[in-house]
Amino acid sequence: AQKITQTQPGMFVQEKEAVTLDCTYDTSDPSYGLFWYKQPSSGEMIFLIYQGSYDQQNATEGRYSLNFQKARKSANLVISASQLGDSAMYFCAMSSQGSNYKLTFGKGTLLTVNP
Amino acid sequence: NAGVMQNPRHLVRRRGQEARLRCSPMKGHSHVYWYRQLPEEGLKFMVYLQKENIIDESGMPKERFSAEFPKEGPSILRIQQVVRGDSAAYFCASSKIGLLGGEQYFGPGTRLTVT
């Protein structure tokens, strides 16, 4: 069974500052993937970044980076230079072959960027 | 290249009626996943289908819910005799192949309201 835990129901950050959204996971599969999705108020799910369990380097996509600490089973999302448009719900998710690649999501973190 | 299409975007049903939600995957994608998002929660997996096959329905409620992905046409999630607790956003996602890191592309969702 897979489990994702996001312990921050809400976070605030000042525009142009960096913010870290926490995510811890649990799985018995040796091979798995970790994902972050953004859900703005309009409701769509937007893929942000992916990290494979065997990837040596932390994933980066523009202003997004994933701080992957395998021993701690954490996959925190770092957003640099926050923008007002970053205000949204952020979901951490994972999948594995043993789970038929279905995504297991955390409960999400609501990020608010203040001007 | 059209993305994942879902229709209708909003659906209102009275208790006891049937709801049919449609999902057209991206071109070339043969794997479809359905997820449900209850208010204030993350997405929860319901069912995983390939053309004409249900691969994993471990997240489907035992009664009233069914899904199909025929050889031709969209995937259908069918909810019979809807109840108020079925009110949620239903998302489908498609991927090219079942693959770790194979990105699942999400549709815009169908918001079901049961009155």
mmCIF file of C-alpha atoms in Angstrom:
data_model
loop_
_atom_site.group_PDB
_atom_site.id
_atom_site.type_symbol
_atom_site.label_atom_id
_atom_site.label_comp_id
_atom_site.label_asym_id
_atom_site.label_seq_id
_atom_site.Cartn_x
_atom_site.Cartn_y
_atom_site.Cartn_z
ATOM 1 C CA ALA A 1 0.000 0.000 0.000
ATOM 2 C CA GLN A 2 1.098 3.532 -0.703
ATOM 3 C CA LYS A 3 0.600 6.558 1.479
ATOM 4 C CA ILE A 4 1.298 10.255 0.997
ATOM 5 C CA THR A 5 1.290 12.707 3.880
ATOM 6 C CA GLN A 6 1.139 16.465 3.499
ATOM 7 C CA THR A 7 1.157 18.041 6.939
ATOM 8 C CA GLN A 8 0.688 21.677 5.938
ATOM 9 C CA PRO A 9 -2.979 22.460 5.248
ATOM 10 C CA GLY A 10 -2.034 26.036 4.342
ATOM 11 C CA MET A 11 1.080 28.071 3.678
ATOM 12 C CA PHE A 12 1.704 31.768 3.101
ATOM 13 C CA VAL A 13 4.634 33.294 1.248
ATOM 14 C CA GLN A 14 5.573 36.760 0.131
ATOM 15 C CA GLU A 15 5.836 37.410 -3.564
ATOM 16 C CA LYS A 16 9.371 36.791 -4.912
ATOM 17 C CA GLU A 17 10.352 34.633 -1.958
ATOM 18 C CA ALA A 18 10.935 30.870 -1.998
ATOM 19 C CA VAL A 19 8.637 28.394 -0.289
ATOM 20 C CA THR A 20 8.898 24.695 0.561
ATOM 21 C CA LEU A 21 5.861 22.431 0.600
ATOM 22 C CA ASP A 22 6.356 19.249 2.587
ATOM 23 C CA CYS A 23 5.559 15.728 1.472
ATOM 24 C CA THR A 24 6.420 12.386 3.022
ATOM 25 C CA TYR A 25 5.553 9.028 1.550
ATOM 26 C CA ASP A 26 5.440 5.372 2.394
ATOM 27 C CA THR A 27 5.603 2.370 0.092
ATOM 28 C CA SER A 28 6.955 -1.143 0.022
ATOM 29 C CA ASP A 29 7.759 -0.968 -3.697
ATOM 30 C CA PRO A 30 11.470 -0.517 -4.433
ATOM 31 C CA SER A 31 10.671 1.374 -7.635
ATOM 32 C CA TYR A 32 8.283 4.286 -7.505
ATOM 33 C CA GLY A 33 7.654 7.762 -8.807
ATOM 34 C CA LEU A 34 6.797 10.961 -7.011
ATOM 35 C CA PHE A 35 4.762 13.762 -8.553
ATOM 36 C CA TRP A 36 3.568 17.225 -7.707
ATOM 37 C CA TYR A 37 0.395 18.695 -9.166
ATOM 38 C CA LYS A 38 -1.043 22.196 -8.901
ATOM 39 C CA GLN A 39 -4.796 22.793 -8.720
ATOM 40 C CA PRO A 40 -5.783 26.447 -9.109
ATOM 41 C CA SER A 41 -9.217 27.687 -8.128
ATOM 42 C CA SER A 42 -10.453 26.881 -11.642
ATOM 43 C CA GLY A 43 -10.098 23.215 -10.705
ATOM 44 C CA GLU A 44 -7.867 21.654 -13.324
ATOM 45 C CA MET A 45 -4.916 19.464 -12.331
ATOM 46 C CA ILE A 46 -1.603 20.721 -13.662
ATOM 47 C CA PHE A 47 1.453 18.461 -13.618
ATOM 48 C CA LEU A 48 4.513 20.234 -12.213
ATOM 49 C CA ILE A 49 7.373 17.847 -11.624
ATOM 50 C CA TYR A 50 8.341 14.176 -11.404
ATOM 51 C CA GLN A 51 11.059 12.310 -9.477
ATOM 52 C CA GLY A 52 11.909 8.652 -9.945
ATOM 53 C CA SER A 53 13.069 6.656 -6.949
ATOM 54 C CA TYR A 54 16.302 5.704 -8.691
ATOM 55 C CA ASP A 55 17.070 9.149 -10.055
ATOM 56 C CA GLN A 56 20.383 10.370 -8.716
ATOM 57 C CA GLN A 57 19.675 14.038 -9.190
ATOM 58 C CA ASN A 58 16.846 16.056 -7.720
ATOM 59 C CA ALA A 59 14.311 16.997 -10.388
ATOM 60 C CA THR A 60 13.983 20.606 -11.495
ATOM 61 C CA GLU A 61 11.486 22.281 -13.812
ATOM 62 C CA GLY A 62 11.927 26.010 -14.116
ATOM 63 C CA ARG A 63 11.069 27.553 -10.740
ATOM 64 C CA TYR A 64 10.083 24.174 -9.299
ATOM 65 C CA SER A 65 12.506 21.753 -7.736
ATOM 66 C CA LEU A 66 11.904 18.563 -5.833
ATOM 67 C CA ASN A 67 14.026 18.001 -2.733
ATOM 68 C CA PHE A 68 14.159 14.194 -2.700
ATOM 69 C CA GLN A 69 15.516 12.575 0.454
ATOM 70 C CA LYS A 70 15.083 8.856 0.001
ATOM 71 C CA ALA A 71 16.230 7.777 3.445
ATOM 72 C CA ARG A 72 13.729 10.142 5.045
ATOM 73 C CA LYS A 73 11.046 9.249 2.508
ATOM 74 C CA SER A 74 10.436 12.882 1.763
ATOM 75 C CA ALA A 75 9.799 14.668 -1.519
ATOM 76 C CA ASN A 76 9.380 18.341 -0.757
ATOM 77 C CA LEU A 77 8.493 20.831 -3.473
ATOM 78 C CA VAL A 78 10.466 24.051 -3.563
ATOM 79 C CA ILE A 79 9.057 27.001 -5.477
ATOM 80 C CA SER A 80 11.539 29.788 -6.015
ATOM 81 C CA ALA A 81 10.656 33.424 -6.659
ATOM 82 C CA SER A 82 6.968 32.992 -5.855
ATOM 83 C CA GLN A 83 4.440 34.730 -8.071
ATOM 84 C CA LEU A 84 0.846 35.692 -7.360
ATOM 85 C CA GLY A 85 -0.245 33.096 -9.892
ATOM 86 C CA ASP A 86 1.308 30.376 -7.751
ATOM 87 C CA SER A 87 -1.568 30.695 -5.291
ATOM 88 C CA ALA A 88 -3.311 27.319 -5.541
ATOM 89 C CA MET A 89 -3.682 23.881 -3.959
ATOM 90 C CA TYR A 90 -0.621 21.684 -4.342
ATOM 91 C CA PHE A 91 -0.852 17.924 -4.250
ATOM 92 C CA CYS A 92 1.954 15.441 -3.796
ATOM 93 C CA ALA A 93 1.346 12.019 -5.339
ATOM 94 C CA MET A 94 3.120 8.738 -5.960
ATOM 95 C CA SER A 95 2.784 5.697 -8.159
ATOM 96 C CA SER A 96 4.515 2.365 -8.570
ATOM 97 C CA GLN A 97 4.375 -0.670 -10.785
ATOM 98 C CA GLY A 98 2.982 -2.707 -7.929
ATOM 99 C CA SER A 99 0.025 -0.363 -7.754
ATOM 100 C CA ASN A 100 -0.644 -0.435 -11.502
ATOM 101 C CA TYR A 101 0.790 3.079 -11.753
ATOM 102 C CA LYS A 102 -2.319 4.584 -10.214
ATOM 103 C CA LEU A 103 -1.612 7.824 -8.394
ATOM 104 C CA THR A 104 -2.034 8.070 -4.638
ATOM 105 C CA PHE A 105 -2.501 11.690 -3.574
ATOM 106 C CA GLY A 106 -1.965 13.562 -0.360
ATOM 107 C CA LYS A 107 -4.608 15.908 1.031
ATOM 108 C CA GLY A 108 -2.899 18.940 -0.391
ATOM 109 C CA THR A 109 -1.461 22.252 0.767
ATOM 110 C CA LEU A 110 -3.163 25.549 -0.018
ATOM 111 C CA LEU A 111 -0.484 28.067 -0.925
ATOM 112 C CA THR A 112 -1.269 31.766 -0.779
ATOM 113 C CA VAL A 113 1.211 34.224 -2.247
ATOM 114 C CA ASN A 114 0.932 37.693 -0.755
ATOM 115 C CA PRO A 115 1.853 40.811 -2.738
ATOM 116 C CA ASN B 1 -3.098 17.954 -30.253
ATOM 117 C CA ALA B 2 -6.201 17.972 -28.104
ATOM 118 C CA GLY B 3 -5.816 17.175 -24.446
ATOM 119 C CA VAL B 4 -7.977 14.899 -22.361
ATOM 120 C CA MET B 5 -11.619 15.792 -22.850
ATOM 121 C CA GLN B 6 -14.320 15.286 -20.283
ATOM 122 C CA ASN B 7 -17.976 16.000 -20.603
ATOM 123 C CA PRO B 8 -20.116 17.282 -19.278
ATOM 124 C CA ARG B 9 -18.107 19.767 -17.229
ATOM 125 C CA HIS B 10 -20.982 20.207 -14.803
ATOM 126 C CA LEU B 11 -23.771 17.737 -14.145
ATOM 127 C CA VAL B 12 -26.713 18.113 -11.824
ATOM 128 C CA ARG B 13 -28.744 15.065 -10.916
ATOM 129 C CA ARG B 14 -31.533 14.420 -8.460
ATOM 130 C CA ARG B 15 -31.209 11.617 -5.971
ATOM 131 C CA GLY B 16 -32.003 8.297 -7.612
ATOM 132 C CA GLN B 17 -31.095 9.351 -11.147
ATOM 133 C CA GLU B 18 -28.205 8.035 -13.190
ATOM 134 C CA ALA B 19 -25.050 9.984 -13.998
ATOM 135 C CA ARG B 20 -22.876 9.246 -17.038
ATOM 136 C CA LEU B 21 -19.474 10.860 -17.213
ATOM 137 C CA ARG B 22 -17.407 10.684 -20.386
ATOM 138 C CA CYS B 23 -13.680 10.834 -20.907
ATOM 139 C CA SER B 24 -11.863 10.967 -24.217
ATOM 140 C CA PRO B 25 -8.146 10.317 -23.707
ATOM 141 C CA MET B 26 -5.416 12.078 -25.567
ATOM 142 C CA LYS B 27 -4.746 10.762 -29.045
ATOM 143 C CA GLY B 28 -2.588 7.674 -28.890
ATOM 144 C CA HIS B 29 -3.299 7.034 -25.214
ATOM 145 C CA SER B 30 -4.811 3.685 -24.351
ATOM 146 C CA HIS B 31 -4.697 3.864 -20.549
ATOM 147 C CA VAL B 32 -7.401 5.686 -18.613
ATOM 148 C CA TYR B 33 -7.615 6.320 -14.874
ATOM 149 C CA TRP B 34 -10.631 7.748 -13.045
ATOM 150 C CA TYR B 35 -10.256 9.687 -9.805
ATOM 151 C CA ARG B 36 -12.779 11.295 -7.478
ATOM 152 C CA GLN B 37 -12.195 14.445 -5.464
ATOM 153 C CA LEU B 38 -14.559 15.066 -2.595
ATOM 154 C CA PRO B 39 -14.812 18.644 -1.303
ATOM 155 C CA GLU B 40 -11.708 19.751 0.592
ATOM 156 C CA GLU B 41 -9.846 16.531 -0.176
ATOM 157 C CA GLY B 42 -7.234 15.146 -2.523
ATOM 158 C CA LEU B 43 -7.995 12.933 -5.460
ATOM 159 C CA LYS B 44 -8.710 9.278 -4.808
ATOM 160 C CA PHE B 45 -8.211 6.541 -7.364
ATOM 161 C CA MET B 46 -11.299 4.738 -8.555
ATOM 162 C CA VAL B 47 -10.527 2.582 -11.594
ATOM 163 C CA TYR B 48 -7.873 1.912 -14.240
ATOM 164 C CA LEU B 49 -8.872 0.755 -17.701
ATOM 165 C CA GLN B 50 -7.286 -0.106 -20.970
ATOM 166 C CA LYS B 51 -9.259 -0.560 -24.158
ATOM 167 C CA GLU B 52 -12.002 -3.122 -23.426
ATOM 168 C CA ASN B 53 -10.391 -4.161 -20.137
ATOM 169 C CA ILE B 54 -10.704 -3.177 -16.514
ATOM 170 C CA ILE B 55 -7.225 -3.530 -15.060
ATOM 171 C CA ASP B 56 -7.745 -2.307 -11.504
ATOM 172 C CA GLU B 57 -11.056 -1.373 -9.901
ATOM 173 C CA SER B 58 -9.876 -1.497 -6.311
ATOM 174 C CA GLY B 59 -11.065 2.054 -5.654
ATOM 175 C CA MET B 60 -14.570 1.662 -7.017
ATOM 176 C CA PRO B 61 -17.483 1.488 -4.600
ATOM 177 C CA LYS B 62 -18.951 -1.988 -4.708
ATOM 178 C CA GLU B 63 -22.408 -0.893 -5.729
ATOM 179 C CA ARG B 64 -23.894 1.598 -8.197
ATOM 180 C CA PHE B 65 -20.590 2.473 -9.886
ATOM 181 C CA SER B 66 -19.301 0.985 -13.119
ATOM 182 C CA ALA B 67 -16.781 1.943 -15.774
ATOM 183 C CA GLU B 68 -15.979 0.930 -19.297
ATOM 184 C CA PHE B 69 -13.549 1.827 -22.043
ATOM 185 C CA PRO B 70 -14.849 0.359 -25.282
ATOM 186 C CA LYS B 71 -12.806 -0.317 -28.367
ATOM 187 C CA GLU B 72 -14.358 2.711 -30.000
ATOM 188 C CA GLY B 73 -15.447 5.837 -28.197
ATOM 189 C CA PRO B 74 -14.800 7.439 -24.840
ATOM 190 C CA SER B 75 -14.441 5.871 -21.446
ATOM 191 C CA ILE B 76 -17.656 6.061 -19.420
ATOM 192 C CA LEU B 77 -18.041 6.248 -15.654
ATOM 193 C CA ARG B 78 -21.598 5.397 -14.733
ATOM 194 C CA ILE B 79 -23.200 6.057 -11.370
ATOM 195 C CA GLN B 80 -26.630 4.576 -10.848
ATOM 196 C CA GLN B 81 -29.161 5.840 -8.314
ATOM 197 C CA VAL B 82 -27.003 8.762 -7.242
ATOM 198 C CA VAL B 83 -26.985 9.935 -3.632
ATOM 199 C CA ARG B 84 -25.873 13.257 -2.140
ATOM 200 C CA GLY B 85 -22.550 11.720 -1.107
ATOM 201 C CA ASP B 86 -21.697 11.189 -4.780
ATOM 202 C CA SER B 87 -21.385 14.959 -5.222
ATOM 203 C CA ALA B 88 -17.754 15.470 -6.150
ATOM 204 C CA ALA B 89 -15.384 16.323 -8.952
ATOM 205 C CA TYR B 90 -14.565 13.339 -11.140
ATOM 206 C CA PHE B 91 -11.313 13.480 -13.063
ATOM 207 C CA CYS B 92 -10.006 11.161 -15.677
ATOM 208 C CA ALA B 93 -6.387 10.935 -16.704
ATOM 209 C CA SER B 94 -4.802 9.200 -19.649
ATOM 210 C CA SER B 95 -1.324 7.935 -20.357
ATOM 211 C CA LYS B 96 0.370 6.418 -23.344
ATOM 212 C CA ILE B 97 1.523 3.317 -21.540
ATOM 213 C CA GLY B 98 1.565 2.097 -17.985
ATOM 214 C CA LEU B 99 4.994 3.293 -17.053
ATOM 215 C CA LEU B 100 6.627 4.687 -13.971
ATOM 216 C CA GLY B 101 7.066 8.360 -14.678
ATOM 217 C CA GLY B 102 4.740 8.124 -17.618
ATOM 218 C CA GLU B 103 2.855 11.276 -17.049
ATOM 219 C CA GLN B 104 -0.852 11.021 -16.566
ATOM 220 C CA TYR B 105 -2.558 13.903 -18.320
ATOM 221 C CA PHE B 106 -5.682 15.050 -16.541
ATOM 222 C CA GLY B 107 -8.910 16.238 -18.046
ATOM 223 C CA PRO B 108 -10.686 19.319 -16.682
ATOM 224 C CA GLY B 109 -13.015 17.201 -14.546
ATOM 225 C CA THR B 110 -16.772 16.791 -14.261
ATOM 226 C CA ARG B 111 -18.402 18.441 -11.276
ATOM 227 C CA LEU B 112 -21.347 16.311 -10.210
ATOM 228 C CA THR B 113 -23.943 17.844 -7.930
ATOM 229 C CA VAL B 114 -26.680 15.655 -6.529
ATOM 230 C CA THR B 115 -29.720 17.540 -5.264
#
